[in-house]
């Protein structure tokens, strides 16, 4: 497989596109056309500051067009400012007005932008697409050695990568060395594939899959396309948040070449399923953000693991999510009858019971949370024994009490809480990997041994059937 991959000319195109990558610098801007909603007006960029986490521009506002931008009522979404160059090849987008002032007697506005993109060639044909994602510190021991172009010197972390495929086409994942992403604090990944993909189709599935595997949340930093010879044709750059400071909690042992090879073999299928589930409104992104949150203590970690599991069990992933035991027309009739019965038979001293029944009655219209979770565990082939049930019970404590009652002075009870937090993380990771169609081994936290993952079987509607 190694020899075949390196002789494929497309392999060298992916290497060239990711070989000497530098963080893109915003070109010097001058006269621009500003767009706010349906309004357009001229402006000029007087000064600019760009970093990994910021894009700040000071714009001339001679006619007060920016100042007059309607901010709307309190609670409305603030208007977004966009700047377009005269040749329409460069666009700065997602601008939010920070302040107004004057410079040399002229009115100005300071605006923070979220992204900029640039068409760099109208004649060259794009053949390779690269996404650069950055996140907190992660460990990767990629198994595939990357041939070194003649005359090139590489840092050690770029000597190996992961060959896989996306959409049936060759793809390559490798680490990058960027001064803007210090190695001890962060990780930068380049994901390259054949073809021109400027519409962001693969971005969300890539973020979810790689964040889950690595155990740290990855954000898009920049995205570009090149020719087969590595000549840039188009690029988009996004401001990102600060790097996560939490220790990585990978769902798969990314320090193992064999484990990453297993990921590579299934990468295309997992990516396709992730994309399909997202289109079906399954909140995989929400579940992973719970799993990778910066937890404020072990009890908060337990709460977040239970919330991640709830996200999956209560989602449209299950066929029963849209099934109601009583029709919308019939429910008010039954509710009225129950109300009448309770008013007739309950004394005033027990009237609160009747109010509580009315509050709970609507919950009976759909399947219970416990039943949905049981369906999830059956579909993912995860055995829920006594230890798992005891850990999952903490969901009720955290939801209704906000804490887990136990003796904080008892080391044995603390040890049990730590074990259950690790057990719940293992369950959540295994469930997500299974839903994404993975077959293999997941990391077992707190030495929990049962880490085998079996892929969920989805029906023709892309859901788990009862």
Coordinates of C-alpha atoms in Angstrom, one line a residue:
X1 CA 0.0 0.0 0.0
X2 CA 2.9 2.4 0.9
X3 CA 4.7 1.8 -2.5
X4 CA 1.5 2.1 -4.5
X5 CA 0.5 5.4 -2.7
X6 CA 3.9 7.1 -3.3
X7 CA 3.9 6.2 -7.0
X8 CA 0.4 7.8 -7.5
X9 CA 1.0 11.3 -9.0
X10 CA -1.9 12.6 -7.0
X11 CA 0.0 11.7 -3.8
X12 CA 2.7 14.1 -4.8
X13 CA 0.1 16.8 -5.6
X14 CA -1.2 16.5 -2.0
X15 CA 2.3 16.7 -0.6
X16 CA 3.2 19.8 -2.6
X17 CA 0.0 21.5 -1.5
X18 CA 0.9 21.0 2.1
X19 CA 4.7 21.1 2.1
X20 CA 5.7 24.7 2.8
X21 CA 2.7 26.3 4.4
X22 CA 2.8 29.7 5.9
X23 CA -0.1 31.5 7.7
X24 CA -1.6 33.8 5.1
X25 CA -1.1 37.5 5.5
X26 CA -3.9 39.9 4.6
X27 CA -2.9 42.0 1.6
X28 CA -2.7 45.7 2.2
X29 CA -6.2 47.1 1.7
X30 CA -7.1 50.5 0.3
X31 CA -10.3 51.6 -1.5
X32 CA -13.1 49.1 -0.8
X33 CA -16.9 48.8 -1.3
X34 CA -18.7 48.3 2.0
X35 CA -21.9 46.2 2.1
X36 CA -24.4 46.2 5.0
X37 CA -27.6 44.3 4.4
X38 CA -28.8 45.8 1.0
X39 CA -26.8 49.0 1.3
X40 CA -23.4 49.6 -0.4
X41 CA -21.1 52.6 -0.1
X42 CA -17.4 53.4 -0.6
X43 CA -14.8 53.4 2.2
X44 CA -11.1 53.2 2.6
X45 CA -9.0 51.0 5.0
X46 CA -6.6 53.3 6.9
X47 CA -4.9 50.7 9.0
X48 CA -5.1 46.9 9.6
X49 CA -4.1 44.4 12.1
X50 CA -4.2 40.6 11.6
X51 CA -3.4 37.7 13.8
X52 CA -4.5 34.1 14.3
X53 CA -7.3 35.3 16.6
X54 CA -8.1 38.7 15.2
X55 CA -8.7 40.7 12.0
X56 CA -9.1 44.4 12.9
X57 CA -9.6 47.2 10.3
X58 CA -9.9 51.0 10.8
X59 CA -12.2 52.3 8.0
X60 CA -12.7 55.8 6.8
X61 CA -16.3 56.8 7.3
X62 CA -16.3 60.2 5.5
X63 CA -20.1 60.2 4.8
X64 CA -20.9 58.5 8.1
X65 CA -22.4 55.5 6.3
X66 CA -21.0 53.1 8.9
X67 CA -22.0 55.3 11.8
X68 CA -25.6 55.4 10.4
X69 CA -25.8 51.7 10.3
X70 CA -29.0 50.7 12.1
X71 CA -28.0 48.6 15.1
X72 CA -31.7 47.6 15.6
X73 CA -33.6 47.1 18.9
X74 CA -32.0 45.6 22.0
X75 CA -31.6 41.9 21.5
X76 CA -31.4 42.1 17.7
X77 CA -28.5 40.5 15.9
X78 CA -26.0 43.2 15.1
X79 CA -25.6 44.1 11.4
X80 CA -22.6 42.4 9.6
X81 CA -20.3 44.5 7.6
X82 CA -18.6 43.2 4.4
X83 CA -15.8 44.8 2.4
X84 CA -15.1 44.0 -1.3
X85 CA -12.1 45.1 -3.3
X86 CA -12.4 47.0 -6.6
X87 CA -11.5 43.9 -8.6
X88 CA -13.9 41.8 -6.6
X89 CA -11.1 39.3 -5.9
X90 CA -10.8 40.0 -2.2
X91 CA -13.6 40.0 0.4
X92 CA -13.4 40.7 4.1
X93 CA -16.6 39.4 5.9
X94 CA -18.3 39.0 9.2
X95 CA -17.5 42.5 10.4
X96 CA -18.8 43.9 13.7
X97 CA -18.4 47.6 14.5
X98 CA -16.4 48.1 17.7
X99 CA -16.1 51.9 18.0
X100 CA -16.2 55.2 16.2
X101 CA -13.8 58.1 16.4
X102 CA -11.8 60.6 14.3
X103 CA -8.3 60.5 12.7
X104 CA -6.8 63.7 11.4
X105 CA -10.2 65.3 11.6
X106 CA -12.0 62.6 9.5
X107 CA -14.6 60.2 11.0
X108 CA -13.4 56.6 11.3
X109 CA -14.8 53.3 12.5
X110 CA -12.9 50.4 14.0
X111 CA -14.3 47.0 12.8
X112 CA -13.5 43.4 13.8
X113 CA -13.9 40.9 11.0
X114 CA -14.2 37.1 11.3
X115 CA -12.9 36.0 7.9
X116 CA -11.3 37.1 4.6
X117 CA -11.1 35.3 1.3
X118 CA -9.2 35.9 -1.9
X119 CA -9.3 34.6 -5.5
X120 CA -5.6 34.5 -6.5
X121 CA -5.9 33.3 -10.1
X122 CA -8.7 33.5 -12.7
X123 CA -6.9 31.3 -15.2
X124 CA -5.2 28.5 -13.1
X125 CA -7.4 25.5 -12.5
X126 CA -7.8 24.3 -8.9
X127 CA -6.9 20.7 -8.4
X128 CA -6.2 20.3 -4.7
X129 CA -8.1 21.6 -1.6
X130 CA -6.5 22.0 1.8
X131 CA -8.1 22.7 5.2
X132 CA -5.9 23.8 8.1
X133 CA -7.5 23.2 11.4
X134 CA -6.0 24.3 14.7
X135 CA -6.8 23.1 18.2
X136 CA -5.3 22.4 21.6
X137 CA -2.3 20.2 22.1
X138 CA -2.8 16.7 20.7
X139 CA -0.6 13.7 20.1
X140 CA -0.4 12.0 16.7
X141 CA 2.0 9.2 15.6
X142 CA 1.1 9.1 11.9
X143 CA 2.1 5.8 10.2
X144 CA 2.8 6.9 6.7
X145 CA 6.2 8.4 5.8
X146 CA 5.9 11.3 3.4
X147 CA 8.5 11.5 0.6
X148 CA 10.7 14.6 0.8
X149 CA 10.8 16.9 -2.3
X150 CA 14.4 17.5 -3.4
X151 CA 16.0 20.4 -1.6
X152 CA 13.4 20.5 1.2
X153 CA 14.2 20.4 4.9
X154 CA 11.4 19.4 7.2
X155 CA 10.7 19.5 11.0
X156 CA 10.2 16.1 12.4
X157 CA 6.5 16.5 12.9
X158 CA 6.0 16.8 9.1
X159 CA 7.9 13.7 8.2
X160 CA 4.9 11.4 8.6
X161 CA 1.2 11.7 7.8
X162 CA -2.0 9.7 7.3
X163 CA -3.0 8.6 3.8
X164 CA -6.8 8.1 3.5
X165 CA -9.6 9.2 1.1
X166 CA -12.4 11.7 1.0
X167 CA -15.3 11.2 -1.4
X168 CA -13.5 8.3 -3.0
X169 CA -10.5 10.5 -3.8
X170 CA -7.0 10.4 -2.3
X171 CA -6.4 12.5 0.8
X172 CA -3.6 13.3 3.2
X173 CA -3.6 14.4 6.8
X174 CA -0.4 15.8 8.3
X175 CA 0.8 18.2 11.0
X176 CA 2.1 21.6 10.2
X177 CA 4.6 23.8 12.0
X178 CA 3.3 27.3 12.2
X179 CA 4.9 30.1 14.4
X180 CA 1.3 31.3 15.1
X181 CA 0.5 27.8 16.7
X182 CA 3.2 27.0 19.3
X183 CA 3.8 23.3 19.4
X184 CA 3.6 23.0 23.2
X185 CA 0.3 24.7 23.3
X186 CA -1.5 23.7 20.1
X187 CA -1.8 21.5 17.1
X188 CA -2.2 22.5 13.5
X189 CA -3.5 19.9 11.0
X190 CA -3.6 20.1 7.2
X191 CA -6.2 17.9 5.5
X192 CA -5.6 17.8 1.7
X193 CA -7.8 16.1 -0.9
X194 CA -8.1 16.1 -4.7
X195 CA -10.6 18.4 -6.3
X196 CA -11.9 22.0 -5.8
X197 CA -14.0 22.3 -2.7
X198 CA -14.6 26.0 -1.8
X199 CA -18.2 25.6 -0.6
X200 CA -17.3 24.2 2.9
X201 CA -19.0 20.9 2.3
X202 CA -16.4 18.8 4.2
X203 CA -15.6 21.3 6.9
X204 CA -18.1 20.4 9.6
X205 CA -17.6 16.6 9.3
X206 CA -13.8 17.0 9.3
X207 CA -14.0 19.1 12.5
X208 CA -16.3 16.7 14.3
X209 CA -14.4 13.5 13.3
X210 CA -10.9 14.8 13.9
X211 CA -11.9 16.5 17.2
X212 CA -13.4 13.3 18.5
X213 CA -10.5 11.2 17.5
X214 CA -7.8 13.6 18.9
X215 CA -9.8 14.6 22.0
X216 CA -9.4 18.4 21.4
X217 CA -11.7 20.8 19.6
X218 CA -10.4 21.9 16.2
X219 CA -11.3 25.1 14.5
X220 CA -10.9 26.2 10.9
X221 CA -7.9 28.5 10.5
X222 CA -7.5 28.7 6.8
X223 CA -8.7 26.9 3.7
X224 CA -7.1 27.1 0.2
X225 CA -6.9 25.5 -3.2
X226 CA -3.9 24.9 -5.5
X227 CA -3.1 23.6 -8.9
X228 CA -1.5 20.2 -9.3
X229 CA 1.9 21.9 -9.2
X230 CA 1.1 23.6 -5.9
X231 CA 0.3 27.1 -7.2
X232 CA -2.3 28.8 -4.9
X233 CA -5.6 29.7 -6.7
X234 CA -8.0 30.6 -3.8
X235 CA -7.9 31.0 0.0
X236 CA -10.1 31.7 3.0
X237 CA -8.8 32.7 6.4
X238 CA -10.8 32.6 9.7
X239 CA -10.1 34.2 13.0
X240 CA -10.1 31.5 15.7
X241 CA -10.6 31.4 19.4
X242 CA -7.8 30.8 21.9
X243 CA -6.4 27.3 22.2
X244 CA -8.0 24.9 24.6
X245 CA -5.8 24.4 27.7
X246 CA -7.4 21.1 28.7
X247 CA -5.4 17.8 28.4
X248 CA -6.5 15.9 25.2
X249 CA -9.0 13.1 25.8
X250 CA -8.8 11.1 22.5
X251 CA -11.5 8.6 21.7
X252 CA -8.9 6.6 19.8
X253 CA -5.3 6.0 20.7
X254 CA -3.7 8.6 18.4
X255 CA -0.2 7.6 19.8
X256 CA -0.6 4.2 18.1
X257 CA 0.3 3.9 14.4
X258 CA -1.9 0.8 14.1
X259 CA -5.0 2.6 15.6
X260 CA -4.5 5.6 13.2
X261 CA -4.2 3.1 10.3
X262 CA -7.6 1.7 11.3
X263 CA -9.0 5.2 11.2
X264 CA -7.5 5.9 7.8
X265 CA -9.1 2.7 6.4
X266 CA -12.5 3.9 7.6
X267 CA -12.1 7.6 7.3
X268 CA -14.1 8.1 4.0
X269 CA -17.0 6.1 5.2
X270 CA -17.1 7.8 8.6
X271 CA -16.9 11.2 7.0
X272 CA -19.8 10.4 4.7
X273 CA -21.9 9.2 7.5
X274 CA -21.1 12.2 9.6
X275 CA -22.2 14.5 6.8
X276 CA -25.4 12.6 6.4
X277 CA -26.2 12.7 10.1
X278 CA -25.6 16.4 10.2
X279 CA -27.9 16.9 7.3
X280 CA -30.5 14.9 9.3
X281 CA -30.2 17.3 12.2
X282 CA -28.4 14.9 14.5
X283 CA -26.5 17.2 16.9
X284 CA -23.1 15.5 16.7
X285 CA -21.4 18.9 17.1
X286 CA -23.3 19.6 20.3
X287 CA -22.5 16.2 21.8
X288 CA -18.7 16.6 21.0
X289 CA -18.6 20.1 22.5
X290 CA -20.0 18.6 25.8
X291 CA -17.3 15.9 25.7
X292 CA -14.5 18.4 25.0
X293 CA -15.7 21.1 27.3
X294 CA -13.3 22.7 29.9
X295 CA -15.0 21.0 32.8
X296 CA -15.0 22.8 36.2
X297 CA -14.4 19.7 38.3
X298 CA -15.3 16.0 38.1
X299 CA -19.0 16.5 38.8
X300 CA -19.2 18.9 35.9
X301 CA -17.4 16.4 33.7
X302 CA -20.0 13.8 34.7
X303 CA -22.8 16.2 33.9
X304 CA -21.3 17.0 30.5
X305 CA -20.8 13.3 29.6
X306 CA -24.4 12.6 30.5
X307 CA -25.5 15.6 28.4
X308 CA -23.6 14.3 25.4
X309 CA -25.3 10.9 25.7
X310 CA -28.7 12.7 26.1
X311 CA -28.0 14.7 22.9
X312 CA -27.7 11.4 21.0
X313 CA -30.6 9.6 22.7
X314 CA -33.0 12.5 22.3
X315 CA -32.1 13.4 18.7
X316 CA -33.6 12.5 15.4
X317 CA -31.1 9.6 15.2
X318 CA -33.8 7.4 16.8
X319 CA -36.9 6.5 14.8
X320 CA -39.0 7.0 17.9
X321 CA -38.0 10.7 18.2
X322 CA -40.8 11.8 15.9
X323 CA -43.4 9.3 17.0
X324 CA -46.1 10.4 19.4
X325 CA -48.3 8.0 21.4
X326 CA -51.3 10.4 21.0
X327 CA -52.2 12.7 18.1
X328 CA -52.0 16.5 18.6
X329 CA -55.8 16.7 18.1
X330 CA -56.6 14.0 20.7
X331 CA -54.2 15.2 23.4
X332 CA -56.2 18.4 24.4
X333 CA -59.3 16.2 24.7
X334 CA -57.7 13.7 27.0
X335 CA -56.0 16.5 29.0
X336 CA -59.3 18.2 29.5
X337 CA -60.9 15.0 30.7
X338 CA -58.0 14.3 33.1
X339 CA -58.3 17.8 34.5
X340 CA -62.0 17.4 35.0
X341 CA -61.5 14.1 36.8
X342 CA -58.9 15.5 39.1
X343 CA -60.9 18.6 40.0
X344 CA -63.9 16.3 40.9
X345 CA -61.9 13.9 43.1
X346 CA -59.2 16.0 44.6
X347 CA -59.8 18.2 47.7
X348 CA -58.3 21.7 47.8
X349 CA -55.5 20.6 50.0
X350 CA -54.3 18.2 47.2
X351 CA -54.8 20.6 44.3
X352 CA -51.1 20.9 43.7
X353 CA -51.1 17.2 42.8
X354 CA -53.5 18.0 39.9
X355 CA -51.2 20.9 38.7
X356 CA -48.2 18.6 38.8
X357 CA -50.1 15.9 36.8
X358 CA -50.9 18.5 34.1
X359 CA -47.2 19.4 33.9
X360 CA -46.1 15.8 33.6
X361 CA -48.9 14.7 31.3
X362 CA -47.3 16.2 28.2
X363 CA -44.1 14.1 28.8
X364 CA -46.2 10.9 28.3
X365 CA -46.9 11.9 24.6
X366 CA -43.5 10.5 23.6
X367 CA -41.1 7.7 24.5
X368 CA -39.3 8.0 27.9
X369 CA -35.7 9.1 28.1
X370 CA -34.8 5.8 29.7
X371 CA -36.3 3.8 26.9
X372 CA -34.5 6.0 24.3
X373 CA -31.2 5.4 26.0
X374 CA -31.8 1.7 26.1
X375 CA -32.4 1.8 22.4
X376 CA -29.1 3.7 21.9
X377 CA -27.1 1.2 23.9
X378 CA -28.7 -1.8 22.1
X379 CA -27.9 -0.2 18.7
X380 CA -24.3 0.6 19.6
X381 CA -23.8 -2.9 21.2
X382 CA -22.7 -1.4 24.5
X383 CA -23.5 -3.5 27.5
X384 CA -24.9 -1.5 30.4
X385 CA -24.2 -3.4 33.7
X386 CA -24.4 -2.3 37.3
X387 CA -21.3 0.0 37.1
X388 CA -22.7 1.8 34.1
X389 CA -26.2 2.2 35.6
X390 CA -24.8 3.6 38.8
X391 CA -22.7 6.1 36.8
X392 CA -25.7 7.1 34.5
X393 CA -27.8 7.8 37.6
X394 CA -25.7 10.8 38.3
X395 CA -27.5 12.5 35.4
X396 CA -30.5 13.0 37.7
X397 CA -28.4 14.4 40.5
X398 CA -26.7 16.9 38.3
X399 CA -29.9 17.9 36.5
X400 CA -32.1 18.3 39.6
X401 CA -29.7 19.0 42.5
X402 CA -26.7 20.5 40.6
X403 CA -24.3 18.3 42.5
X404 CA -23.6 14.7 43.4
X405 CA -24.2 13.9 47.1
X406 CA -21.3 11.9 48.6
X407 CA -18.9 12.3 51.5
X408 CA -16.2 14.6 50.2
X409 CA -13.9 13.5 53.1
X410 CA -14.0 9.9 52.0
X411 CA -11.2 9.0 49.6
X412 CA -12.9 5.8 48.5
X413 CA -16.0 7.7 47.4
X414 CA -13.8 10.2 45.5
X415 CA -12.1 7.3 43.8
X416 CA -15.5 5.9 42.8
X417 CA -16.6 9.4 41.4
X418 CA -13.4 9.6 39.3
X419 CA -13.9 6.1 38.0
X420 CA -17.5 6.9 37.0
X421 CA -16.4 10.1 35.2
X422 CA -14.0 8.0 33.2
X423 CA -16.6 5.3 32.6
X424 CA -19.1 7.9 31.3
X425 CA -16.5 9.4 29.0
X426 CA -15.7 6.0 27.6
X427 CA -19.4 5.3 27.0
X428 CA -20.0 8.7 25.3
X429 CA -16.9 8.2 23.0
X430 CA -17.9 4.6 22.1
X431 CA -21.4 5.7 21.3
X432 CA -20.2 8.5 19.0
X433 CA -17.7 6.3 17.3
X434 CA -20.3 3.6 16.8
X435 CA -22.8 6.1 15.3
X436 CA -20.1 7.3 12.9
X437 CA -19.7 3.7 11.7
X438 CA -16.3 2.9 13.3
X439 CA -15.1 -0.6 13.9
X440 CA -12.1 -0.9 16.2
X441 CA -10.9 0.0 19.7
X442 CA -11.7 3.1 21.7
X443 CA -9.6 4.4 24.5
X444 CA -10.8 3.1 27.9
X445 CA -10.6 5.8 30.6
X446 CA -9.8 4.8 34.2
X447 CA -8.6 1.4 32.9
X448 CA -12.1 0.4 31.8
X449 CA -11.3 -2.7 29.7
X450 CA -14.4 -3.0 27.4
X451 CA -13.4 -0.6 24.6
X452 CA -14.5 -2.5 21.4
X453 CA -16.6 -0.4 19.1
X454 CA -19.3 -1.9 16.8
X455 CA -20.8 0.3 14.2
X456 CA -24.5 1.2 14.4
X457 CA -26.7 -0.1 11.7
X458 CA -29.0 2.6 10.2
X459 CA -32.2 2.0 8.3
X460 CA -33.1 3.5 4.9
X461 CA -34.0 6.7 6.6
X462 CA -30.6 7.0 8.2
X463 CA -32.0 6.4 11.7
X464 CA -31.8 3.7 14.4
X465 CA -35.0 1.6 14.2
X466 CA -36.7 0.2 17.3

